[in-house]
Tab-separated table of C-alpha atoms in Angstrom:
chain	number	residue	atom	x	y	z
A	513	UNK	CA	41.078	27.470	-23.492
A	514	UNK	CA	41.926	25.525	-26.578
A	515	UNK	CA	40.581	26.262	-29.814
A	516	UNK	CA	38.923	23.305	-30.704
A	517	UNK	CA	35.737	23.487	-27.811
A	518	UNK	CA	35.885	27.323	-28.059
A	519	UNK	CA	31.921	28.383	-27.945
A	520	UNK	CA	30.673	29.057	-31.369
A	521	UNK	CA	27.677	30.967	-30.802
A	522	UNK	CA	25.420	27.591	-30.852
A	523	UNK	CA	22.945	27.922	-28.229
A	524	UNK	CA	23.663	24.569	-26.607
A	525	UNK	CA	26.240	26.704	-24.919
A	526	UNK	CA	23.371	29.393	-22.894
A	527	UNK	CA	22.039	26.097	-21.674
A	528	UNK	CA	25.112	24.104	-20.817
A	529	UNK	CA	26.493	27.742	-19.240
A	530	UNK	CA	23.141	28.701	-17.570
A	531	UNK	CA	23.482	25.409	-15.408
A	532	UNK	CA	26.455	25.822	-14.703
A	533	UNK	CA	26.542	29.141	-13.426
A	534	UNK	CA	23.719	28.030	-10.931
A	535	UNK	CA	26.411	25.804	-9.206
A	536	UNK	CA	29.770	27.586	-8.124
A	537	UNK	CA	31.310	24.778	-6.704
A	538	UNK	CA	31.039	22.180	-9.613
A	539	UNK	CA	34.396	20.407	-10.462
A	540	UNK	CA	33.294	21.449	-14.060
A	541	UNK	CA	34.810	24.930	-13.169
A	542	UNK	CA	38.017	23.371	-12.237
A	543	UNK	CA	40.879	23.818	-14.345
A	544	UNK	CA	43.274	20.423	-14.428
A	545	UNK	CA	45.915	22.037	-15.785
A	546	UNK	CA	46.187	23.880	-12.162
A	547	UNK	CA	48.040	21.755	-9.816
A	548	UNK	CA	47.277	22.171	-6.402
A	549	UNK	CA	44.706	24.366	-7.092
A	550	UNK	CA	40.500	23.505	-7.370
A	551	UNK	CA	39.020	26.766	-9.236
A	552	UNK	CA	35.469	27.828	-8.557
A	553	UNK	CA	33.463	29.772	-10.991
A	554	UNK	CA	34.004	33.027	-9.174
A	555	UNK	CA	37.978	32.348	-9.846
A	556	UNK	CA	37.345	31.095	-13.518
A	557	UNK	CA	35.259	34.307	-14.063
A	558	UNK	CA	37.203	36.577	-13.025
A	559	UNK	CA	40.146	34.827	-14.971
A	560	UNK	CA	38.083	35.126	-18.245
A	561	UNK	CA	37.452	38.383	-17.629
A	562	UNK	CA	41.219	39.690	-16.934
A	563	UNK	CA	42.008	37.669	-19.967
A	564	UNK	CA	39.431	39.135	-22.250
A	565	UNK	CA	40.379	42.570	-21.106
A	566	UNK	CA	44.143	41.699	-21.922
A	567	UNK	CA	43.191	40.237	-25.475
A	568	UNK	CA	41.356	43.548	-25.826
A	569	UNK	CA	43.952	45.661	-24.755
A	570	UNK	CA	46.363	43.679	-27.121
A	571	UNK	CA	44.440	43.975	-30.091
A	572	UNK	CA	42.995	47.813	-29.402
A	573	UNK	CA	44.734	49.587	-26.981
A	574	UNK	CA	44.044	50.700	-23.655
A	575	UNK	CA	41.469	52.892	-23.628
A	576	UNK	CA	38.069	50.781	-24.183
A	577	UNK	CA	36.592	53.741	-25.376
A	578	UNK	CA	38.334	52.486	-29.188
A	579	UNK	CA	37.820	49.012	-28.576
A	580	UNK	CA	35.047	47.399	-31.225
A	581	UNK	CA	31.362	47.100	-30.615
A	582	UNK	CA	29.363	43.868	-31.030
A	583	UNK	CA	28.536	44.911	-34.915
A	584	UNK	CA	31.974	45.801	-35.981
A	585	UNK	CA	32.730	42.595	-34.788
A	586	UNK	CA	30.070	40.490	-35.657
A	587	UNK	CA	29.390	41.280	-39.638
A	588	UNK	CA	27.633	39.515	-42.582
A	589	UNK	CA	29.501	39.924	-45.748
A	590	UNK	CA	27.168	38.868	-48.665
A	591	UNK	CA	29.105	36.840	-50.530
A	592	UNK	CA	28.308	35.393	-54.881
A	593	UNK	CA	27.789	31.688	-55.311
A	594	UNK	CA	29.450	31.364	-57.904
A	595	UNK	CA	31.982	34.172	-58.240
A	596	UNK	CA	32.823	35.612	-54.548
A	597	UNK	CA	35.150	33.511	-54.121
A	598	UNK	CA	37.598	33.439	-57.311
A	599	UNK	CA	40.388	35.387	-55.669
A	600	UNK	CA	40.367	38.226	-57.950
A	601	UNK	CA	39.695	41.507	-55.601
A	602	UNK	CA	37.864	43.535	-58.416
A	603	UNK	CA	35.449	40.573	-59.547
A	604	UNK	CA	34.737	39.546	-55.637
A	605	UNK	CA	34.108	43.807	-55.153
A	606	UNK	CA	31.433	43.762	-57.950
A	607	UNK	CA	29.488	40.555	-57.096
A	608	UNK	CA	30.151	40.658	-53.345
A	609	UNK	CA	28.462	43.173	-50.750
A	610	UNK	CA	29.277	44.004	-47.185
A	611	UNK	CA	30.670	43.693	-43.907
A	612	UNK	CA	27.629	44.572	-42.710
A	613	UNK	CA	27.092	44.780	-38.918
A	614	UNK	CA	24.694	42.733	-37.712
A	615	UNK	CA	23.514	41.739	-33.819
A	616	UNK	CA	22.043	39.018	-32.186
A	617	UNK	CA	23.248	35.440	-31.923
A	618	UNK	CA	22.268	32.250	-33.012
A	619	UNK	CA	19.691	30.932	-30.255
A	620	UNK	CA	17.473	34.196	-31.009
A	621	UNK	CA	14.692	34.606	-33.542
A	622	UNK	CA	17.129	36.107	-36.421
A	623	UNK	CA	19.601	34.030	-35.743
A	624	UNK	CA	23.232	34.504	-36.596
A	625	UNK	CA	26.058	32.297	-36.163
A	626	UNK	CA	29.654	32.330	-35.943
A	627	UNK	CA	32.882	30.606	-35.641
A	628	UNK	CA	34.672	31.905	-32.374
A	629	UNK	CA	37.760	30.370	-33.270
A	630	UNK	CA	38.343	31.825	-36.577
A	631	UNK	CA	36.511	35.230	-36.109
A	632	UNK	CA	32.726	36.998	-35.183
A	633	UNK	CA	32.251	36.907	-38.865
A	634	UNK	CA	28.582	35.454	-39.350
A	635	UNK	CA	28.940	32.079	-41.109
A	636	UNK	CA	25.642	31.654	-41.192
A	637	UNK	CA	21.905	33.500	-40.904
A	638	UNK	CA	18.590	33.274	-42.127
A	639	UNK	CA	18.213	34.310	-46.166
A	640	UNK	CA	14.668	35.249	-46.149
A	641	UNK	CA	12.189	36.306	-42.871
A	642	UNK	CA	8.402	36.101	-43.813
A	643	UNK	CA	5.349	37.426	-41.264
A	644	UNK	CA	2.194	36.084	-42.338
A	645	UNK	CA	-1.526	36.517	-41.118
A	646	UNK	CA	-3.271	33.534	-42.709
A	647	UNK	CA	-6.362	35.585	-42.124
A	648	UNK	CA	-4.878	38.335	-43.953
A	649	UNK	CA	-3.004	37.266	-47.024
A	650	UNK	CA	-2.528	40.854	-47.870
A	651	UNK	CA	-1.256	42.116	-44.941
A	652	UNK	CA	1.687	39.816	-45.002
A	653	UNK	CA	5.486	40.898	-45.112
A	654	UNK	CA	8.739	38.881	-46.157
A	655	UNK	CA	12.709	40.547	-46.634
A	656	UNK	CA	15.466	38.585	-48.412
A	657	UNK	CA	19.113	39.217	-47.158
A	658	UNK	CA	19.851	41.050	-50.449
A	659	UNK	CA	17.731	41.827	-53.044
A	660	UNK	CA	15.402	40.650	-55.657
A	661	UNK	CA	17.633	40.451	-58.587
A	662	UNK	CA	20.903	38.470	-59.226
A	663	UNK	CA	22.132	41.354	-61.881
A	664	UNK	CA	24.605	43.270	-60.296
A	665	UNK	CA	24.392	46.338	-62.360
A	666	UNK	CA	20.575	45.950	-61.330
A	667	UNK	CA	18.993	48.471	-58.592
A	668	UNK	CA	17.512	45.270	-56.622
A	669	UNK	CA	20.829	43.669	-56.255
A	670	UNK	CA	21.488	44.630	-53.243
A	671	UNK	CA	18.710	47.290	-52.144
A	672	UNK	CA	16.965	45.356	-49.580
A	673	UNK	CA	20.323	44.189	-47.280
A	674	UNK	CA	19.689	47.702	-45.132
A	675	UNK	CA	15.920	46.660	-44.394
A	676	UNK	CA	17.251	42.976	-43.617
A	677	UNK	CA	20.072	44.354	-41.136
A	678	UNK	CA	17.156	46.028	-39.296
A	679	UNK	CA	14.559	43.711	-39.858
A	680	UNK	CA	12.430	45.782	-41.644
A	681	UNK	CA	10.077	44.088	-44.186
A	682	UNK	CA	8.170	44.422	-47.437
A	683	UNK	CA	4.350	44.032	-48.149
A	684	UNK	CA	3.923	40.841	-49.378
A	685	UNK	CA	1.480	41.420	-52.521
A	686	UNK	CA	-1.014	38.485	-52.641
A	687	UNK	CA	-4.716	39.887	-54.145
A	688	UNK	CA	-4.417	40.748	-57.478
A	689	UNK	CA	-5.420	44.264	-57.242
A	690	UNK	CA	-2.524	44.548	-54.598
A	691	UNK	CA	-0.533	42.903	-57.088
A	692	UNK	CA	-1.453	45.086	-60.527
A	693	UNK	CA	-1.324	48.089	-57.732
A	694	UNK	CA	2.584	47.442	-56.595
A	695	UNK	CA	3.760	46.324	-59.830
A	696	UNK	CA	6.654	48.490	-61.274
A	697	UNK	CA	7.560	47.313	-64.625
A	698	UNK	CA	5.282	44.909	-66.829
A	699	UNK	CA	7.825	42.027	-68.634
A	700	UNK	CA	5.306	40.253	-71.490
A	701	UNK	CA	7.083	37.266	-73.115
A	702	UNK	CA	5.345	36.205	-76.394
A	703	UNK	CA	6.770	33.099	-77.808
């Protein structure tokens, strides 16, 4: 297939592809650039398939024991705003963290995208997940794809990107006593 209507993880694809697949004999499964020849979705299948194997073979040998799982694959590199991208390795290596392997695919809940025809890399995902009971204030929970602070020599840089990857979350602190209870440091600013 050409690069440019590759699949990039968008989930218009599961539906286009899950109506498809319903009808074997649609001339949507035939591939024009066959003469003679009107391709079903069994032949286009098992076409992708022998492909795909041969790509994977190419790229990691034979044996699919070494080939790559979905997370070595499909990884979120957390990259700076404003410095992650200068092309100087050892500034991009202290403000940058990751690959990280991630699952899933953009038409689930935590959704991440990708690119197909550049690489699995996520492109895009969701920063911040928040559960809240509006009944119970305090026993919401939220995780940001990082951390809390934007200092990279700081512990909170980066220290919640594990509990993101596995969609863990922390207590949201919303009652004052939860609050005065959680707190770690105290910052007063007098003017």
């Amino acid at each position: 297939m050409p690069e440019a209507p590759w699949p990039a993880g968008d989930p218009r694809w599961i539906v286009v592809m899950r109506a498809l697949l319903q009808q074997p004999d649609s001339p949507w499964w035939d591939d024009k650039a066959t003469a003679g020849a009107v391709e079903t979705r069994d032949d286009l299948l098992l076409r992708a398939f022998a492909e795909t194997v041969a790509t994977m073979e190419q790229e990691y040998g034979k044996d699919p024991a070494g080939w790559p799982v979905w997370g070595d694959l499909h990884s979120a590199t957390f990259r700076n705003a404003t410095l992650g991208d200068s092309g100087i390795g050892p500034v991009e290596d202290l403000f940058n963290r990751g690959p990280f392997p991630v699952g899933g695919g953009e038409s689930l809940v935590n959704s991440t995208s990708w690119t197909a025809s550049e690489s699995f890399e996520v492109d895009e995902l969701p920063s911040m997940r928040m559960i809240v009971d509006l009944s119970d204030l305090n026993g919401a929970a939220a995780i940001n794809t990082t951390g809390q602070s934007g200092h990279t020599a700081s512990p909170h840089y980066s220290d919640m990107i594990e509990l993101w990857r596995t969609n863990q979350y922390y207590p949201m602190l919303w009652s004052e006593q939860a609050i005065a209870g959680g707190a770690e440091a105290h910052l007063r600013l007098m003017p």
